[in-house]
Amino acid sequence: MTEIVPILIGDRWVVPDCDAFTPVHRPATGQIIARTPHCGTAQVEVAVQAAKAAFPSWSRTPAPERARVLFRYRELLESHFEELAQIICRENGKTLDEARGDVRRGVEVVELACGVGQLLKGEVLPELATGIDGMATREPVGICAGITPFNFPAMVPMWMYPLAIACGNCFLLKPSEKVPYTANRLAELFLEAGLPAGVLNVVHGSREVVEALCLHPEIAALSFVGSSPVARRVYELAGQTGKRCQAAGGAKNTLLVMPDAVDSGLLGEAAAADSTLKAVLQSAFGCAGQRCMAGSLLLGIADACDDLRDQIAQYDANMYAHSLVHQS
């Protein structure tokens, strides 16, 4: 029987008592490599209580001390960089180069979070009125949550929890049930860097756990990245308990190509090397098109339409899917 993916509560990895699971496939082979448990309100409640217990101490930890944890985390991410990329390849199916880019973009956010001392600066306005000075300070909001998609297993979670944690908040992460191992490994490394128990918790699941996160009254802020229908639902539910919520949905991206951007004499390898065609192909087919920035509609103006159609058709005939053993 395949492994059940554990969840992180405090500093303990536990296998939750769940009745439903999502199979985790290795896209390159179709093999089922694990089962992701469908957590619900019970597991969310335990995770919230762990975060609640950690918040008073973590929120009062001086910013330089929090930054030191993040600096150590950044070094661990670098030393385990290839391992993380391989995990992404295995459970997501990206090429190795794309997986490395996924990790790199996430590490860059951690580097930003290392500068927490600058991020937390407030504002002062002397003599706002006679004898009155105005001052704004930044304070942690409390417990935050993040719900992330399958297409960028490292980058999108790291858009969220490093900055929230750097600012003194505690965090509940719900990664896509299709790619649970990347998030778990990222959390393991954060604990290894010295993050106190309960500051970061990881729960897995599907609809029930998402709704539990949206509706829990002690979660103060929530970020979501995924499809537009789910984004609307998350935003609606989060509003019922007055959460700060940002919900990013999908996109329909149009590529507009002018006639002078296409060389009609290019075909085959020469066309593939052309900067315009290369940009179009990378936008449409990079990460197998599974990204919100993918070009999904191409408009060629005047002669560019016929030229691009012929070039793309010839190039597309030679495209194929391959596994992580290929470097690009």
mmCIF file of C-alpha atoms in Angstrom:
data_model
loop_
_atom_site.group_PDB
_atom_site.id
_atom_site.type_symbol
_atom_site.label_atom_id
_atom_site.label_comp_id
_atom_site.label_asym_id
_atom_site.label_seq_id
_atom_site.Cartn_x
_atom_site.Cartn_y
_atom_site.Cartn_z
ATOM 1 C CA MET A 1 0.000 0.000 0.000
ATOM 2 C CA THR A 2 1.271 3.479 -0.857
ATOM 3 C CA GLU A 3 2.367 5.903 1.843
ATOM 4 C CA ILE A 4 -0.091 8.339 3.409
ATOM 5 C CA VAL A 5 1.397 11.835 3.306
ATOM 6 C CA PRO A 6 1.746 13.251 6.844
ATOM 7 C CA ILE A 7 0.732 16.703 8.035
ATOM 8 C CA LEU A 8 2.745 19.067 10.232
ATOM 9 C CA ILE A 9 1.238 20.148 13.543
ATOM 10 C CA GLY A 10 3.606 22.149 15.719
ATOM 11 C CA ASP A 11 6.894 20.343 15.196
ATOM 12 C CA ARG A 12 5.411 16.858 14.757
ATOM 13 C CA TRP A 13 4.640 15.026 11.539
ATOM 14 C CA VAL A 14 1.498 12.968 12.014
ATOM 15 C CA VAL A 15 -0.684 10.816 9.797
ATOM 16 C CA PRO A 16 -4.235 12.118 10.265
ATOM 17 C CA ASP A 17 -7.226 9.873 10.758
ATOM 18 C CA CYS A 18 -9.048 10.462 7.468
ATOM 19 C CA ASP A 19 -11.492 8.474 5.366
ATOM 20 C CA ALA A 20 -10.767 10.042 1.969
ATOM 21 C CA PHE A 21 -7.538 10.391 0.026
ATOM 22 C CA THR A 22 -6.230 11.763 -3.273
ATOM 23 C CA PRO A 23 -3.686 9.615 -5.132
ATOM 24 C CA VAL A 24 -0.386 11.351 -5.864
ATOM 25 C CA HIS A 25 0.739 10.399 -9.366
ATOM 26 C CA ARG A 26 4.176 10.566 -10.893
ATOM 27 C CA PRO A 27 3.228 12.162 -14.224
ATOM 28 C CA ALA A 28 6.221 10.728 -16.086
ATOM 29 C CA THR A 29 5.064 7.147 -15.470
ATOM 30 C CA GLY A 30 1.499 7.357 -14.173
ATOM 31 C CA GLN A 31 2.625 5.505 -11.044
ATOM 32 C CA ILE A 32 0.799 6.262 -7.784
ATOM 33 C CA ILE A 33 3.536 7.198 -5.323
ATOM 34 C CA ALA A 34 1.480 8.238 -2.283
ATOM 35 C CA ARG A 35 -1.946 9.166 -0.958
ATOM 36 C CA THR A 36 -2.791 12.643 0.296
ATOM 37 C CA PRO A 37 -5.248 12.639 3.223
ATOM 38 C CA HIS A 38 -8.347 14.813 3.055
ATOM 39 C CA CYS A 39 -8.138 16.719 6.318
ATOM 40 C CA GLY A 40 -11.140 18.570 7.662
ATOM 41 C CA THR A 41 -12.252 20.836 10.457
ATOM 42 C CA ALA A 42 -10.718 18.648 13.175
ATOM 43 C CA GLN A 43 -7.203 18.829 11.744
ATOM 44 C CA VAL A 44 -7.539 22.543 10.990
ATOM 45 C CA GLU A 45 -8.591 23.188 14.573
ATOM 46 C CA VAL A 46 -5.548 21.355 15.945
ATOM 47 C CA ALA A 47 -3.263 23.293 13.581
ATOM 48 C CA VAL A 48 -4.864 26.604 14.558
ATOM 49 C CA GLN A 49 -4.347 25.854 18.235
ATOM 50 C CA ALA A 50 -0.677 25.034 17.587
ATOM 51 C CA ALA A 51 -0.263 28.341 15.755
ATOM 52 C CA LYS A 52 -2.175 30.198 18.465
ATOM 53 C CA ALA A 53 0.142 28.801 21.131
ATOM 54 C CA ALA A 54 3.232 29.841 19.149
ATOM 55 C CA PHE A 55 2.045 33.330 18.231
ATOM 56 C CA PRO A 56 2.660 35.281 21.482
ATOM 57 C CA SER A 57 6.326 34.301 21.638
ATOM 58 C CA TRP A 58 7.040 34.518 17.902
ATOM 59 C CA SER A 59 5.327 37.885 17.459
ATOM 60 C CA ARG A 60 7.469 39.314 20.278
ATOM 61 C CA THR A 61 10.699 37.833 18.925
ATOM 62 C CA PRO A 62 12.903 40.741 17.790
ATOM 63 C CA ALA A 63 13.004 41.206 14.028
ATOM 64 C CA PRO A 64 16.772 40.527 13.791
ATOM 65 C CA GLU A 65 16.290 37.144 15.483
ATOM 66 C CA ARG A 66 13.493 36.239 13.084
ATOM 67 C CA ALA A 67 15.747 37.318 10.220
ATOM 68 C CA ARG A 68 18.502 34.987 11.422
ATOM 69 C CA VAL A 69 16.114 32.033 11.168
ATOM 70 C CA LEU A 70 15.251 33.090 7.631
ATOM 71 C CA PHE A 71 18.925 33.456 6.691
ATOM 72 C CA ARG A 72 19.562 29.908 7.932
ATOM 73 C CA TYR A 73 16.509 28.733 6.001
ATOM 74 C CA ARG A 74 17.797 30.364 2.843
ATOM 75 C CA GLU A 75 21.128 28.531 3.210
ATOM 76 C CA LEU A 76 19.348 25.205 3.692
ATOM 77 C CA LEU A 77 17.217 25.822 0.609
ATOM 78 C CA GLU A 78 20.384 26.431 -1.388
ATOM 79 C CA SER A 79 22.112 23.320 -0.074
ATOM 80 C CA HIS A 80 19.026 21.199 -0.860
ATOM 81 C CA PHE A 81 18.266 22.991 -4.125
ATOM 82 C CA GLU A 82 18.675 19.991 -6.450
ATOM 83 C CA GLU A 83 16.784 17.720 -4.075
ATOM 84 C CA LEU A 84 13.808 20.097 -4.095
ATOM 85 C CA ALA A 85 13.903 20.333 -7.891
ATOM 86 C CA GLN A 86 13.875 16.536 -8.162
ATOM 87 C CA ILE A 87 10.880 16.307 -5.815
ATOM 88 C CA ILE A 88 8.996 18.755 -8.037
ATOM 89 C CA CYS A 89 9.895 16.735 -11.129
ATOM 90 C CA ARG A 90 8.682 13.549 -9.506
ATOM 91 C CA GLU A 91 5.277 14.723 -8.300
ATOM 92 C CA ASN A 92 4.523 17.589 -10.706
ATOM 93 C CA GLY A 93 6.150 16.471 -13.952
ATOM 94 C CA LYS A 94 8.093 19.637 -14.765
ATOM 95 C CA THR A 95 11.331 19.361 -16.667
ATOM 96 C CA LEU A 96 14.370 19.734 -14.471
ATOM 97 C CA ASP A 97 15.148 23.227 -15.731
ATOM 98 C CA GLU A 98 11.583 24.361 -15.019
ATOM 99 C CA ALA A 99 11.689 22.779 -11.561
ATOM 100 C CA ARG A 100 14.906 24.614 -10.783
ATOM 101 C CA GLY A 101 13.261 27.858 -11.815
ATOM 102 C CA ASP A 102 10.323 27.057 -9.535
ATOM 103 C CA VAL A 103 12.646 26.675 -6.547
ATOM 104 C CA ARG A 104 14.772 29.694 -7.473
ATOM 105 C CA ARG A 105 11.789 32.067 -7.606
ATOM 106 C CA GLY A 106 10.743 30.848 -4.168
ATOM 107 C CA VAL A 107 14.208 31.294 -2.683
ATOM 108 C CA GLU A 108 14.198 34.875 -3.938
ATOM 109 C CA VAL A 109 11.126 35.592 -1.802
ATOM 110 C CA VAL A 110 12.889 34.128 1.231
ATOM 111 C CA GLU A 111 15.779 36.487 0.489
ATOM 112 C CA LEU A 112 13.316 39.372 0.494
ATOM 113 C CA ALA A 113 11.910 38.181 3.816
ATOM 114 C CA CYS A 114 15.428 38.178 5.277
ATOM 115 C CA GLY A 115 15.231 41.967 5.098
ATOM 116 C CA VAL A 116 12.367 42.014 7.573
ATOM 117 C CA GLY A 117 13.898 44.954 9.421
ATOM 118 C CA GLN A 118 13.255 47.136 6.389
ATOM 119 C CA LEU A 119 9.842 45.603 5.679
ATOM 120 C CA LEU A 120 8.538 46.484 9.131
ATOM 121 C CA LYS A 121 9.472 50.139 9.134
ATOM 122 C CA GLY A 122 6.583 52.404 10.044
ATOM 123 C CA GLU A 123 5.946 56.062 9.234
ATOM 124 C CA VAL A 124 6.110 59.252 11.269
ATOM 125 C CA LEU A 125 4.559 62.604 10.367
ATOM 126 C CA PRO A 126 5.695 65.305 12.830
ATOM 127 C CA GLU A 127 3.357 68.193 13.578
ATOM 128 C CA LEU A 128 0.337 66.663 11.900
ATOM 129 C CA ALA A 129 -1.501 69.370 13.801
ATOM 130 C CA THR A 130 -0.444 71.761 16.531
ATOM 131 C CA GLY A 131 1.170 69.647 19.216
ATOM 132 C CA ILE A 132 0.208 66.415 17.432
ATOM 133 C CA ASP A 133 2.527 63.958 15.690
ATOM 134 C CA GLY A 134 1.216 61.160 13.495
ATOM 135 C CA MET A 135 2.775 57.705 13.647
ATOM 136 C CA ALA A 136 1.987 54.422 11.891
ATOM 137 C CA THR A 137 3.467 51.123 13.056
ATOM 138 C CA ARG A 138 3.265 47.654 11.518
ATOM 139 C CA GLU A 139 2.123 44.769 13.689
ATOM 140 C CA PRO A 140 1.524 41.074 12.950
ATOM 141 C CA VAL A 141 -2.115 40.224 12.292
ATOM 142 C CA GLY A 142 -2.000 36.812 13.974
ATOM 143 C CA ILE A 143 -2.621 33.490 12.248
ATOM 144 C CA CYS A 144 -2.452 33.477 8.451
ATOM 145 C CA ALA A 145 -3.274 30.725 5.958
ATOM 146 C CA GLY A 146 -2.303 29.946 2.388
ATOM 147 C CA ILE A 147 -3.972 27.698 -0.193
ATOM 148 C CA THR A 148 -1.720 26.948 -3.150
ATOM 149 C CA PRO A 149 -2.004 25.203 -6.558
ATOM 150 C CA PHE A 150 -0.243 22.256 -8.156
ATOM 151 C CA ASN A 151 1.571 24.055 -10.956
ATOM 152 C CA PHE A 152 4.297 25.743 -8.881
ATOM 153 C CA PRO A 153 4.780 23.552 -5.788
ATOM 154 C CA ALA A 154 7.670 25.620 -4.380
ATOM 155 C CA MET A 155 7.307 29.151 -5.707
ATOM 156 C CA VAL A 156 3.679 29.875 -4.816
ATOM 157 C CA PRO A 157 3.823 28.605 -1.208
ATOM 158 C CA MET A 158 6.996 30.649 -0.757
ATOM 159 C CA TRP A 159 5.174 33.710 -2.044
ATOM 160 C CA MET A 160 3.183 33.454 1.170
ATOM 161 C CA TYR A 161 4.592 31.923 4.325
ATOM 162 C CA PRO A 162 8.159 33.367 4.462
ATOM 163 C CA LEU A 163 6.944 36.972 4.412
ATOM 164 C CA ALA A 164 4.064 36.327 6.801
ATOM 165 C CA ILE A 165 6.358 34.540 9.243
ATOM 166 C CA ALA A 166 9.084 37.174 8.922
ATOM 167 C CA CYS A 167 6.548 39.784 10.011
ATOM 168 C CA GLY A 168 5.766 37.866 13.205
ATOM 169 C CA ASN A 169 2.714 35.899 12.106
ATOM 170 C CA CYS A 170 2.077 32.169 12.337
ATOM 171 C CA PHE A 171 1.001 30.255 9.253
ATOM 172 C CA LEU A 172 -1.157 27.343 8.087
ATOM 173 C CA LEU A 173 -0.241 26.058 4.618
ATOM 174 C CA LYS A 174 -2.612 23.947 2.520
ATOM 175 C CA PRO A 175 -0.737 22.922 -0.637
ATOM 176 C CA SER A 176 -2.358 21.198 -3.577
ATOM 177 C CA GLU A 177 -3.216 17.612 -2.755
ATOM 178 C CA LYS A 178 -1.542 16.655 -6.061
ATOM 179 C CA VAL A 179 1.927 17.859 -4.983
ATOM 180 C CA PRO A 180 2.233 17.455 -1.199
ATOM 181 C CA TYR A 181 5.861 16.390 -0.905
ATOM 182 C CA THR A 182 7.426 19.675 -2.011
ATOM 183 C CA ALA A 183 5.559 21.642 0.657
ATOM 184 C CA ASN A 184 6.388 19.071 3.321
ATOM 185 C CA ARG A 185 10.083 19.197 2.484
ATOM 186 C CA LEU A 186 10.078 23.005 2.513
ATOM 187 C CA ALA A 187 8.521 22.913 5.978
ATOM 188 C CA GLU A 188 11.038 20.320 7.216
ATOM 189 C CA LEU A 189 13.900 22.566 6.191
ATOM 190 C CA PHE A 190 12.319 25.559 7.950
ATOM 191 C CA LEU A 191 12.131 23.577 11.187
ATOM 192 C CA GLU A 192 15.757 22.541 10.686
ATOM 193 C CA ALA A 193 16.636 26.234 10.388
ATOM 194 C CA GLY A 194 15.334 26.777 13.907
ATOM 195 C CA LEU A 195 11.741 27.870 13.329
ATOM 196 C CA PRO A 196 9.833 27.370 16.597
ATOM 197 C CA ALA A 197 7.128 24.736 16.779
ATOM 198 C CA GLY A 198 3.706 25.926 15.656
ATOM 199 C CA VAL A 199 4.863 28.920 13.635
ATOM 200 C CA LEU A 200 4.381 26.933 10.405
ATOM 201 C CA ASN A 201 1.839 24.127 10.117
ATOM 202 C CA VAL A 202 0.926 22.088 7.035
ATOM 203 C CA VAL A 203 -2.459 20.483 6.433
ATOM 204 C CA HIS A 204 -3.493 18.551 3.347
ATOM 205 C CA GLY A 205 -6.823 17.909 1.718
ATOM 206 C CA SER A 206 -9.457 19.163 -0.644
ATOM 207 C CA ARG A 207 -12.702 21.121 -0.376
ATOM 208 C CA GLU A 208 -13.470 20.489 3.292
ATOM 209 C CA VAL A 209 -10.104 21.722 4.543
ATOM 210 C CA VAL A 210 -10.283 24.796 2.288
ATOM 211 C CA GLU A 211 -13.686 25.738 3.661
ATOM 212 C CA ALA A 212 -12.485 25.129 7.218
ATOM 213 C CA LEU A 213 -9.570 27.515 6.691
ATOM 214 C CA CYS A 214 -11.819 30.146 5.136
ATOM 215 C CA LEU A 215 -14.384 30.013 7.919
ATOM 216 C CA HIS A 216 -12.202 29.600 11.011
ATOM 217 C CA PRO A 217 -12.688 32.745 13.121
ATOM 218 C CA GLU A 218 -9.134 32.745 14.513
ATOM 219 C CA ILE A 219 -7.450 32.855 11.103
ATOM 220 C CA ALA A 220 -6.977 36.553 10.414
ATOM 221 C CA ALA A 221 -5.701 36.544 6.832
ATOM 222 C CA LEU A 222 -5.776 34.141 3.907
ATOM 223 C CA SER A 223 -4.092 33.985 0.504
ATOM 224 C CA PHE A 224 -5.235 31.779 -2.367
ATOM 225 C CA VAL A 225 -3.884 30.984 -5.821
ATOM 226 C CA GLY A 226 -5.871 28.701 -8.113
ATOM 227 C CA SER A 227 -8.761 28.633 -10.540
ATOM 228 C CA SER A 228 -11.106 31.606 -10.841
ATOM 229 C CA PRO A 229 -14.269 29.747 -9.706
ATOM 230 C CA VAL A 230 -12.532 28.568 -6.540
ATOM 231 C CA ALA A 231 -10.969 32.004 -6.011
ATOM 232 C CA ARG A 232 -14.440 33.561 -6.003
ATOM 233 C CA ARG A 233 -15.680 30.969 -3.520
ATOM 234 C CA VAL A 234 -12.674 31.450 -1.224
ATOM 235 C CA TYR A 235 -13.115 35.223 -1.258
ATOM 236 C CA GLU A 236 -16.810 34.863 -0.462
ATOM 237 C CA LEU A 237 -16.248 32.481 2.459
ATOM 238 C CA ALA A 238 -13.317 34.412 3.901
ATOM 239 C CA GLY A 239 -15.438 37.543 3.996
ATOM 240 C CA GLN A 240 -17.957 35.868 6.276
ATOM 241 C CA THR A 241 -15.472 36.016 9.146
ATOM 242 C CA GLY A 242 -13.937 39.357 8.187
ATOM 243 C CA LYS A 243 -10.613 37.968 7.015
ATOM 244 C CA ARG A 244 -8.096 39.866 4.992
ATOM 245 C CA CYS A 245 -8.156 37.867 1.784
ATOM 246 C CA GLN A 246 -6.336 37.915 -1.514
ATOM 247 C CA ALA A 247 -7.593 35.369 -4.040
ATOM 248 C CA ALA A 248 -5.777 35.079 -7.365
ATOM 249 C CA GLY A 249 -7.601 33.226 -10.137
ATOM 250 C CA GLY A 250 -6.725 32.164 -13.657
ATOM 251 C CA ALA A 251 -6.011 34.304 -16.677
ATOM 252 C CA LYS A 252 -6.612 34.478 -20.422
ATOM 253 C CA ASN A 253 -3.469 35.917 -21.949
ATOM 254 C CA THR A 254 -3.355 37.267 -25.490
ATOM 255 C CA LEU A 255 -0.133 37.466 -27.484
ATOM 256 C CA LEU A 256 -0.176 40.191 -30.143
ATOM 257 C CA VAL A 257 2.424 39.894 -32.928
ATOM 258 C CA MET A 258 2.982 42.662 -35.461
ATOM 259 C CA PRO A 259 4.120 41.986 -39.059
ATOM 260 C CA ASP A 260 7.620 43.375 -38.578
ATOM 261 C CA ALA A 261 8.269 40.919 -35.717
ATOM 262 C CA VAL A 262 8.162 37.830 -37.954
ATOM 263 C CA ASP A 263 10.630 36.791 -40.661
ATOM 264 C CA SER A 264 8.546 35.003 -43.284
ATOM 265 C CA GLY A 265 11.639 33.337 -44.738
ATOM 266 C CA LEU A 266 12.399 31.346 -41.602
ATOM 267 C CA LEU A 267 11.342 27.731 -41.160
ATOM 268 C CA GLY A 268 12.634 24.755 -39.210
ATOM 269 C CA GLU A 269 15.549 25.327 -36.839
ATOM 270 C CA ALA A 270 16.056 28.879 -38.019
ATOM 271 C CA ALA A 271 12.461 29.735 -37.172
ATOM 272 C CA ALA A 272 12.756 28.068 -33.765
ATOM 273 C CA ALA A 273 15.752 30.272 -33.003
ATOM 274 C CA ASP A 274 13.892 33.438 -33.989
ATOM 275 C CA SER A 275 13.183 35.529 -30.897
ATOM 276 C CA THR A 276 9.503 36.137 -31.700
ATOM 277 C CA LEU A 277 8.640 32.509 -32.386
ATOM 278 C CA LYS A 278 10.700 31.384 -29.412
ATOM 279 C CA ALA A 279 8.844 33.773 -27.112
ATOM 280 C CA VAL A 280 5.466 32.567 -28.408
ATOM 281 C CA LEU A 281 6.360 28.897 -27.972
ATOM 282 C CA GLN A 282 7.834 29.358 -24.516
ATOM 283 C CA SER A 283 4.798 31.318 -23.382
ATOM 284 C CA ALA A 284 2.311 28.761 -24.685
ATOM 285 C CA PHE A 285 4.115 25.505 -23.936
ATOM 286 C CA GLY A 286 6.456 26.254 -21.024
ATOM 287 C CA CYS A 287 5.446 24.190 -17.969
ATOM 288 C CA ALA A 288 3.119 22.384 -20.399
ATOM 289 C CA GLY A 289 0.999 25.535 -20.423
ATOM 290 C CA GLN A 290 0.069 24.991 -16.768
ATOM 291 C CA ARG A 291 0.693 28.514 -15.509
ATOM 292 C CA CYS A 292 -1.382 31.651 -15.239
ATOM 293 C CA MET A 293 0.992 33.602 -17.481
ATOM 294 C CA ALA A 294 0.750 31.139 -20.387
ATOM 295 C CA GLY A 295 -0.171 32.599 -23.745
ATOM 296 C CA SER A 296 -3.467 30.996 -24.719
ATOM 297 C CA LEU A 297 -4.556 33.243 -27.605
ATOM 298 C CA LEU A 298 -2.265 34.385 -30.417
ATOM 299 C CA LEU A 299 -3.242 37.274 -32.663
ATOM 300 C CA GLY A 300 -1.016 37.775 -35.691
ATOM 301 C CA ILE A 301 -1.580 41.076 -37.467
ATOM 302 C CA ALA A 302 -1.641 41.034 -41.295
ATOM 303 C CA ASP A 303 1.127 38.814 -42.734
ATOM 304 C CA ALA A 304 2.263 37.753 -39.284
ATOM 305 C CA CYS A 305 -0.788 35.509 -39.015
ATOM 306 C CA ASP A 306 0.099 33.172 -41.900
ATOM 307 C CA ASP A 307 3.826 33.219 -41.182
ATOM 308 C CA LEU A 308 3.416 32.318 -37.527
ATOM 309 C CA ARG A 309 0.816 29.660 -38.246
ATOM 310 C CA ASP A 310 3.184 27.828 -40.591
ATOM 311 C CA GLN A 311 6.158 28.149 -38.259
ATOM 312 C CA ILE A 312 4.272 27.002 -35.173
ATOM 313 C CA ALA A 313 2.695 24.054 -36.991
ATOM 314 C CA GLN A 314 6.099 22.816 -38.149
ATOM 315 C CA TYR A 315 7.680 23.243 -34.738
ATOM 316 C CA ASP A 316 4.711 21.766 -32.868
ATOM 317 C CA ALA A 317 4.938 18.530 -34.847
ATOM 318 C CA ASN A 318 8.315 17.839 -33.227
ATOM 319 C CA MET A 319 7.289 18.555 -29.639
ATOM 320 C CA TYR A 320 6.946 15.680 -27.200
ATOM 321 C CA ALA A 321 6.497 15.045 -23.506
ATOM 322 C CA HIS A 322 9.442 13.679 -21.567
ATOM 323 C CA SER A 323 10.437 12.929 -18.012
ATOM 324 C CA LEU A 324 12.811 14.542 -15.555
ATOM 325 C CA VAL A 325 15.811 12.629 -16.900
ATOM 326 C CA HIS A 326 16.048 15.244 -19.650
ATOM 327 C CA GLN A 327 17.797 18.460 -18.684
ATOM 328 C CA SER A 328 15.458 20.812 -20.567
#
